[in-house]
PDB file of C-alpha atoms in Angstrom:
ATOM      1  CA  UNK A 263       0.000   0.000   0.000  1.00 39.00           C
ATOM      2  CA  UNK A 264       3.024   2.475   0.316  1.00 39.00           C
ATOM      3  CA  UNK A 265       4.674   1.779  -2.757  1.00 38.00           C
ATOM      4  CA  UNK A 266       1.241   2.494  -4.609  1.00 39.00           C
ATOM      5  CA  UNK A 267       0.583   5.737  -2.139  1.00 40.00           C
ATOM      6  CA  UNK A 268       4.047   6.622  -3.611  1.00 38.00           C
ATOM      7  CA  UNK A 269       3.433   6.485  -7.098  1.00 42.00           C
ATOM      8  CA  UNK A 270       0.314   8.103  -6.837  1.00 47.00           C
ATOM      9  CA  UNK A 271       1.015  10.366  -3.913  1.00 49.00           C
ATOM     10  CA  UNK A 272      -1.989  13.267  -4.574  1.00 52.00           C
ATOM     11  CA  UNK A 273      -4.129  10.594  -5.091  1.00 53.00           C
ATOM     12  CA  UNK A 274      -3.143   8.548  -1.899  1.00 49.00           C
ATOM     13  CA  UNK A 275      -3.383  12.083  -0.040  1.00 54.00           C
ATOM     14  CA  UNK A 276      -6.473  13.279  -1.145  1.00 59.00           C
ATOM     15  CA  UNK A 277      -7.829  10.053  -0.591  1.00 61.00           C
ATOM     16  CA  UNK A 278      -7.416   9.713   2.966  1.00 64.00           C
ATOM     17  CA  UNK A 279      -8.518  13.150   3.686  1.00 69.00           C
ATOM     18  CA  UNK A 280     -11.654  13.500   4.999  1.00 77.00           C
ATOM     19  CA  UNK A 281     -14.382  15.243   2.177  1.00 78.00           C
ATOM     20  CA  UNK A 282     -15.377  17.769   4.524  1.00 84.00           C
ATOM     21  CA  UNK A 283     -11.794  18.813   5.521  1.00 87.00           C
ATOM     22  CA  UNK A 284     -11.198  19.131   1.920  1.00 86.00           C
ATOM     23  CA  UNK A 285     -14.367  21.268   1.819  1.00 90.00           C
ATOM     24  CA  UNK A 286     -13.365  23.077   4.559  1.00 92.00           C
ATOM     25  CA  UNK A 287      -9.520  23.244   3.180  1.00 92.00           C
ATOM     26  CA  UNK A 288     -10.898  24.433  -0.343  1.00 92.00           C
ATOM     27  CA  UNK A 289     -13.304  27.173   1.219  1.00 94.00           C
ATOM     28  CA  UNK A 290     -10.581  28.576   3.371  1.00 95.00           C
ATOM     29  CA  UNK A 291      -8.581  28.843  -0.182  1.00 95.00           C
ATOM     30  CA  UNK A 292     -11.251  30.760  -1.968  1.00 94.00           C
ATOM     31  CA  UNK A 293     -11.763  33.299   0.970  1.00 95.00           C
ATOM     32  CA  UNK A 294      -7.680  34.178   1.119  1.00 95.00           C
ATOM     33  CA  UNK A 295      -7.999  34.433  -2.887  1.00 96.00           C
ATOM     34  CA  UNK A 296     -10.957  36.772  -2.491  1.00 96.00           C
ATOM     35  CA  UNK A 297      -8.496  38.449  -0.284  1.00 95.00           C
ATOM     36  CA  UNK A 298      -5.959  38.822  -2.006  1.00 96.00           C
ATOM     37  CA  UNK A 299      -7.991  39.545  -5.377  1.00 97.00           C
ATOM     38  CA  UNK A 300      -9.711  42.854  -3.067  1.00 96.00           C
ATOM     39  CA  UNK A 301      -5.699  43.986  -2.326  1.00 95.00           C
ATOM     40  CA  UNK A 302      -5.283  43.537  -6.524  1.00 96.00           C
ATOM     41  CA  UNK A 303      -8.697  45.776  -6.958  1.00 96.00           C
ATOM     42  CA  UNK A 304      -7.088  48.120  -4.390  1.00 96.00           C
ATOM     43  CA  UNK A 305      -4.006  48.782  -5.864  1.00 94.00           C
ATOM     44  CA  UNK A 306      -5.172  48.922  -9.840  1.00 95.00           C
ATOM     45  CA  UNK A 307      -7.235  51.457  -8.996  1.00 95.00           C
ATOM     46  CA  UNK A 308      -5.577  53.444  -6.416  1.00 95.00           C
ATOM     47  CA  UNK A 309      -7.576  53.792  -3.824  1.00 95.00           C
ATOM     48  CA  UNK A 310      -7.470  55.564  -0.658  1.00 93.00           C
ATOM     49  CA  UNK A 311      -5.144  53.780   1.728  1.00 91.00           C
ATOM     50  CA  UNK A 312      -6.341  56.016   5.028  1.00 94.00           C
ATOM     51  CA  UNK A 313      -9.737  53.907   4.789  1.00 94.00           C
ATOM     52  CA  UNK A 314      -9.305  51.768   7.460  1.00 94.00           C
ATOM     53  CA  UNK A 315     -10.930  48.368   5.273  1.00 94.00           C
ATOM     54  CA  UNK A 316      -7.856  49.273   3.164  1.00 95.00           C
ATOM     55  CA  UNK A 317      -5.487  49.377   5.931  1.00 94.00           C
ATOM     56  CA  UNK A 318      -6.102  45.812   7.412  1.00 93.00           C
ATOM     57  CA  UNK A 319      -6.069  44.551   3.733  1.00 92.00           C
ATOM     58  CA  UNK A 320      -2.514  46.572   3.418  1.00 91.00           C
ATOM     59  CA  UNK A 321      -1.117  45.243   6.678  1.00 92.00           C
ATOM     60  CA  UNK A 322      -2.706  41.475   6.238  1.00 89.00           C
ATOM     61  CA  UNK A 323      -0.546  41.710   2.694  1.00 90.00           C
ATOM     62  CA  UNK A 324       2.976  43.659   4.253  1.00 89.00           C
ATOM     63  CA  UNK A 325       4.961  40.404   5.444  1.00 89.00           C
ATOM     64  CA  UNK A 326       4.175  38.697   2.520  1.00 87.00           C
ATOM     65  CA  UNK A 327       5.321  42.034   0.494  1.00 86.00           C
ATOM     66  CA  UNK A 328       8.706  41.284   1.918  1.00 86.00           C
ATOM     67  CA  UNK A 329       9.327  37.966  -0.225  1.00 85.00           C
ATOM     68  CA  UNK A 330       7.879  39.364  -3.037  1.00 82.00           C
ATOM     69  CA  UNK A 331      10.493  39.104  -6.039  1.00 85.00           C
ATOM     70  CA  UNK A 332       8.408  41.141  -8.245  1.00 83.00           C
ATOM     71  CA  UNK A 333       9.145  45.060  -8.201  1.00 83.00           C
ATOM     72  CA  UNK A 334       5.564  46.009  -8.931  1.00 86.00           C
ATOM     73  CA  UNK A 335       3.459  44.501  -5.931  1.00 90.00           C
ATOM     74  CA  UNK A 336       0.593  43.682  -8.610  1.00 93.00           C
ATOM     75  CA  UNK A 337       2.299  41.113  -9.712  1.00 93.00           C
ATOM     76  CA  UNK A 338       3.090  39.478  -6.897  1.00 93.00           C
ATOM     77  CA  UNK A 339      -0.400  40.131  -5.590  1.00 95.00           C
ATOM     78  CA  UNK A 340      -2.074  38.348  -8.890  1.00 96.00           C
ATOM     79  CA  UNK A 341      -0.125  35.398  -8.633  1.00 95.00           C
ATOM     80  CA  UNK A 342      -0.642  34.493  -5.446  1.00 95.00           C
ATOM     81  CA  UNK A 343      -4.708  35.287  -5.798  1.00 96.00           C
ATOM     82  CA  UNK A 344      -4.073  32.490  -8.698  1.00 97.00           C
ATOM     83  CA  UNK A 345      -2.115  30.059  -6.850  1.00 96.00           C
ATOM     84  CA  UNK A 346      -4.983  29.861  -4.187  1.00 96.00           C
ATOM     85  CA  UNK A 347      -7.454  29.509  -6.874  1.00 96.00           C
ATOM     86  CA  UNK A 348      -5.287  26.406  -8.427  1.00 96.00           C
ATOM     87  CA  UNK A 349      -4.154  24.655  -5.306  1.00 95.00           C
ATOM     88  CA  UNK A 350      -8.549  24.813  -4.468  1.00 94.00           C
ATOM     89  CA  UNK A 351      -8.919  23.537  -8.196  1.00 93.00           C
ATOM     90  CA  UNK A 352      -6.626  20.982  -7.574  1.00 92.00           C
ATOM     91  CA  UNK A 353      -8.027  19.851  -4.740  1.00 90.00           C
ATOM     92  CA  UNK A 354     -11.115  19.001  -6.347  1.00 88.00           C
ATOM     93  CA  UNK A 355     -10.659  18.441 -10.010  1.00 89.00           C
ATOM     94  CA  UNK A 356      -7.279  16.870 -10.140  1.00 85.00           C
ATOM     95  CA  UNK A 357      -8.379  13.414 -11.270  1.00 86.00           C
ATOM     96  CA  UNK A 358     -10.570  15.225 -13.945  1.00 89.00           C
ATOM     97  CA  UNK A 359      -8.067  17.579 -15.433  1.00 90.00           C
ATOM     98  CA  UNK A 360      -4.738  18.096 -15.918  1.00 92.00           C
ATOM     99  CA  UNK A 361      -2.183  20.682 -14.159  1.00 93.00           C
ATOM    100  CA  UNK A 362      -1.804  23.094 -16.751  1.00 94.00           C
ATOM    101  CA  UNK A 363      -5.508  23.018 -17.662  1.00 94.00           C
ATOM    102  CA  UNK A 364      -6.293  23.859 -13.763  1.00 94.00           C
ATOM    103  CA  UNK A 365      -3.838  26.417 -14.031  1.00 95.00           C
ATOM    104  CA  UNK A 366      -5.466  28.456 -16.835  1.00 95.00           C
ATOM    105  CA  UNK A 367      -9.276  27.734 -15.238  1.00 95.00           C
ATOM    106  CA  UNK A 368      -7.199  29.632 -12.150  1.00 96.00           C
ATOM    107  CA  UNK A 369      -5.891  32.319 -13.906  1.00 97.00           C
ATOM    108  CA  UNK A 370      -9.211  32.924 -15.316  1.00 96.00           C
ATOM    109  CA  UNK A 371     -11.325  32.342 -12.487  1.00 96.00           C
ATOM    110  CA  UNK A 372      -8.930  35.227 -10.720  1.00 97.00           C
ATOM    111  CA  UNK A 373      -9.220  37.663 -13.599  1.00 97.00           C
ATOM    112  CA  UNK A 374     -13.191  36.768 -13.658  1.00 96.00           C
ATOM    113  CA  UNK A 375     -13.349  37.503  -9.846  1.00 97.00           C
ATOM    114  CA  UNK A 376     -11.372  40.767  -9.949  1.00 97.00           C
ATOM    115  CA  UNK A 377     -14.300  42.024 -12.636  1.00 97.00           C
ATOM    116  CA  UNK A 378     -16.874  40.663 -10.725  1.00 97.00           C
ATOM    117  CA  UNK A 379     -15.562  42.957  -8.020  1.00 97.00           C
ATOM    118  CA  UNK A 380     -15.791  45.915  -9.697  1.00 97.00           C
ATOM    119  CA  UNK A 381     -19.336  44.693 -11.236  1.00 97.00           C
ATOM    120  CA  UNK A 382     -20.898  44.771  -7.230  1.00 97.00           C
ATOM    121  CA  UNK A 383     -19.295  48.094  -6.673  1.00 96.00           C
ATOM    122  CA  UNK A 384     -20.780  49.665  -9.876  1.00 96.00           C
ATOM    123  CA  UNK A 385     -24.298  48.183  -8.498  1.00 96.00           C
ATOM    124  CA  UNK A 386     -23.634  48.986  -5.008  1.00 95.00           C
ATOM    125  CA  UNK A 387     -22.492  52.658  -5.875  1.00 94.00           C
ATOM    126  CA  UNK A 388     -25.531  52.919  -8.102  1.00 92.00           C
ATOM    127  CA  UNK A 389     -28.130  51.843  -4.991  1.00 94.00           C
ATOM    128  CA  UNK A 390     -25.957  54.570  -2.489  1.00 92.00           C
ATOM    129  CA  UNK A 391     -25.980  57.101  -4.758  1.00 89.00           C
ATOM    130  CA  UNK A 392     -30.313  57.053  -4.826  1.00 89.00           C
ATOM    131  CA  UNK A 393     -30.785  55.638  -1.153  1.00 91.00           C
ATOM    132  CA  UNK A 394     -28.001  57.218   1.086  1.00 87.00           C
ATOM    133  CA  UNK A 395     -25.403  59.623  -1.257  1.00 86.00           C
ATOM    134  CA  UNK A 396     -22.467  61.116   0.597  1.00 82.00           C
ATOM    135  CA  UNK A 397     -22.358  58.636   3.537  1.00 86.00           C
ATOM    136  CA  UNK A 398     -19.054  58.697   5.287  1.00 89.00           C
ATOM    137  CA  UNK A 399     -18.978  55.272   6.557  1.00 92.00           C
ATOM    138  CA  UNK A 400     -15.739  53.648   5.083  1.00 94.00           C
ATOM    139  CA  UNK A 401     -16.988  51.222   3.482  1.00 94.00           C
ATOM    140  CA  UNK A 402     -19.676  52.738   1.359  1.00 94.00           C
ATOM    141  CA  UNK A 403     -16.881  55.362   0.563  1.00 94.00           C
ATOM    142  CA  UNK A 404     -14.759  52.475  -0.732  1.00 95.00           C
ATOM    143  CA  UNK A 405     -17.640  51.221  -2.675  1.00 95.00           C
ATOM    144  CA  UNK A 406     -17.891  54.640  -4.003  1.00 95.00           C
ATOM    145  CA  UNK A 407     -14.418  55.127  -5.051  1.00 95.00           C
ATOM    146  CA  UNK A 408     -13.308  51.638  -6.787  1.00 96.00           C
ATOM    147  CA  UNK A 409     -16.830  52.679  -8.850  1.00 96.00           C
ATOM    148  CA  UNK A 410     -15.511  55.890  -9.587  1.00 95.00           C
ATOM    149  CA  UNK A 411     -11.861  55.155 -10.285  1.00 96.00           C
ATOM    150  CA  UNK A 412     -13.539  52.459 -12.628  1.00 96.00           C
ATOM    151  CA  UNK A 413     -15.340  54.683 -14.469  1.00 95.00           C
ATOM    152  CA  UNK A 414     -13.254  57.220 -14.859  1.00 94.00           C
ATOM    153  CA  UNK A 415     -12.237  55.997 -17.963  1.00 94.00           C
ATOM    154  CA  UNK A 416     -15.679  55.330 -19.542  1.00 94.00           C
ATOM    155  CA  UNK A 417     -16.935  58.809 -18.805  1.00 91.00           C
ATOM    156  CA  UNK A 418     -13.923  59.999 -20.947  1.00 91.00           C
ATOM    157  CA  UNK A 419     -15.845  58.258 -24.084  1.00 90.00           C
ATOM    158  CA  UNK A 420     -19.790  58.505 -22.712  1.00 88.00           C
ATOM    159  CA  UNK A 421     -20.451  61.843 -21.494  1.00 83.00           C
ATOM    160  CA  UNK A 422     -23.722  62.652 -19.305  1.00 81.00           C
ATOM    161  CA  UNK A 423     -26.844  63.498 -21.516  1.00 83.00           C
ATOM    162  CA  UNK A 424     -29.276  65.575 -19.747  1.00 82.00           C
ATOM    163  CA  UNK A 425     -27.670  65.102 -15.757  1.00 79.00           C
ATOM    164  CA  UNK A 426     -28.016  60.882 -16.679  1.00 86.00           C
ATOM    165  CA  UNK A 427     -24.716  59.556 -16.229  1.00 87.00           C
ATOM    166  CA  UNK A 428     -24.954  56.131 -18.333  1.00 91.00           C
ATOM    167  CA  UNK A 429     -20.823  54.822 -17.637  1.00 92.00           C
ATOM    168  CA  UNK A 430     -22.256  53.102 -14.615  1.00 93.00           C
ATOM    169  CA  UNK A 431     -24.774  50.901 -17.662  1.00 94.00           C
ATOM    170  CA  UNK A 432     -21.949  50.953 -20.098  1.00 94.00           C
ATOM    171  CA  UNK A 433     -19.672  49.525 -17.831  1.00 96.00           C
ATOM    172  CA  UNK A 434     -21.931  47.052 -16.202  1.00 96.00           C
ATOM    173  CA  UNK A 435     -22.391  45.765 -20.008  1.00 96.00           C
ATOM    174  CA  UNK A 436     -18.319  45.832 -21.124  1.00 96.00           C
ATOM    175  CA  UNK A 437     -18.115  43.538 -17.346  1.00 97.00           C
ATOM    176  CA  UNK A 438     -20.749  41.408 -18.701  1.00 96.00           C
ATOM    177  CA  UNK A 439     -18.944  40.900 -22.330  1.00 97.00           C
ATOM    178  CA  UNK A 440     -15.799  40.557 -20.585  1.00 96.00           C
ATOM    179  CA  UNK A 441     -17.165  37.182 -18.223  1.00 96.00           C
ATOM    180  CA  UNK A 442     -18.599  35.566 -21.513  1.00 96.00           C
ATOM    181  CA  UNK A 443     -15.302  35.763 -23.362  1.00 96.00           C
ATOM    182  CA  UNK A 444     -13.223  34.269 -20.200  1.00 94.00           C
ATOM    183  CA  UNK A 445     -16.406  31.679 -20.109  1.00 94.00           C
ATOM    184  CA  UNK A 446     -16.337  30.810 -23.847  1.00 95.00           C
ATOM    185  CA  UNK A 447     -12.053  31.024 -23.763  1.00 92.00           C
ATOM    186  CA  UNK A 448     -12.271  28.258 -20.501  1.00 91.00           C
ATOM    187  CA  UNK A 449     -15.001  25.992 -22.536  1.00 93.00           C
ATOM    188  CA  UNK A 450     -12.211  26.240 -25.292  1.00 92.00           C
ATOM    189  CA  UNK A 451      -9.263  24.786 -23.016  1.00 86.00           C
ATOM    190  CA  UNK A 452     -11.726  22.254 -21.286  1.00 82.00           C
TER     191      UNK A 452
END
């Protein structure tokens, strides 16, 4: 039984894991992606790093900063977001698919996550700016600055017509475009 557990050691391991711990093991993954794919949003876009949300993400991120071998922190930041989402893919589909294929579905997933960021904080900014505009608590001023920083280029192209700003609708539909090509570009490599 060893000499088989060696030869097929992730299967041997995986295996004699219990499924919930693997559950349990691939949902902890997914939350420290999510983590680390908020820190990407934050730094792409600039935002303010007084907020206090973007201070615990900042100082959650600094001793990993310091083993960084990338000079742009971006980098560093995307890869690891990936390498979560691919050891969790692993996990669970590594009988199904092969290492490189799990890779790219990670890579993707990461990029598709980082718009669907953005996509909740062009909704969310939308809702506060009819139900509670100008609210100084720091996380709907977050909300309200990753959807501004992310329109800003948008609004260069689609100006306001009559005091209707419509970025926030073009935006929401480039997103939406955006998730169908990574979804027709993974049923591609699958």
């Amino acid at each position: 039984e060893i000499a088989s557990c060696l030869v097929g050691s992730e299967m041997c391991i995986r295996d004699r894991m219990n499924p919930n711990i693997i559950e349990l093991l691939n949902m902890a993954l997914g939350v420290a992606s999510y983590a680390f794919v908020i820190l990407f949003v934050f730094n792409i876009l600039k935002v303010d790093y007084f907020n206090p949300i973007v201070k615990r993400f900042i100082a959650f991120y600094k001793p990993i900063s310091k083993i960084s071998i990338f000079s742009n922190q971006l980098y560093m930041i995307f890869i690891i977001a990936s390498f979560l989402n691919f050891i969790s893919l692993y996990l669970v589909y590594s009988i199904q698919y092969d290492e490189v294929i799990l890779g790219f579905i990670a890579i993707a997933e990461t990029i598709n996550t980082i718009f669907r960021i953005i996509f909740f904080a062009l909704i969310g900014s939308v809702i506060l700016s009819w139900v509670s505009p100008g609210n100084s608590h720091p996380f709907f001023q977050l909300v309200e600055e990753i959807s501004s920083k992310a329109l800003e280029p948008i609004r260069r192209f689609v100006p306001a017509f009559g005091g209707l700003d419509f970025s926030p609708l073009v935006a929401l539909i480039l997103i939406r475009q955006i998730e169908i090509l990574l979804a027709s570009f993974l049923r591609f490599i699958i």
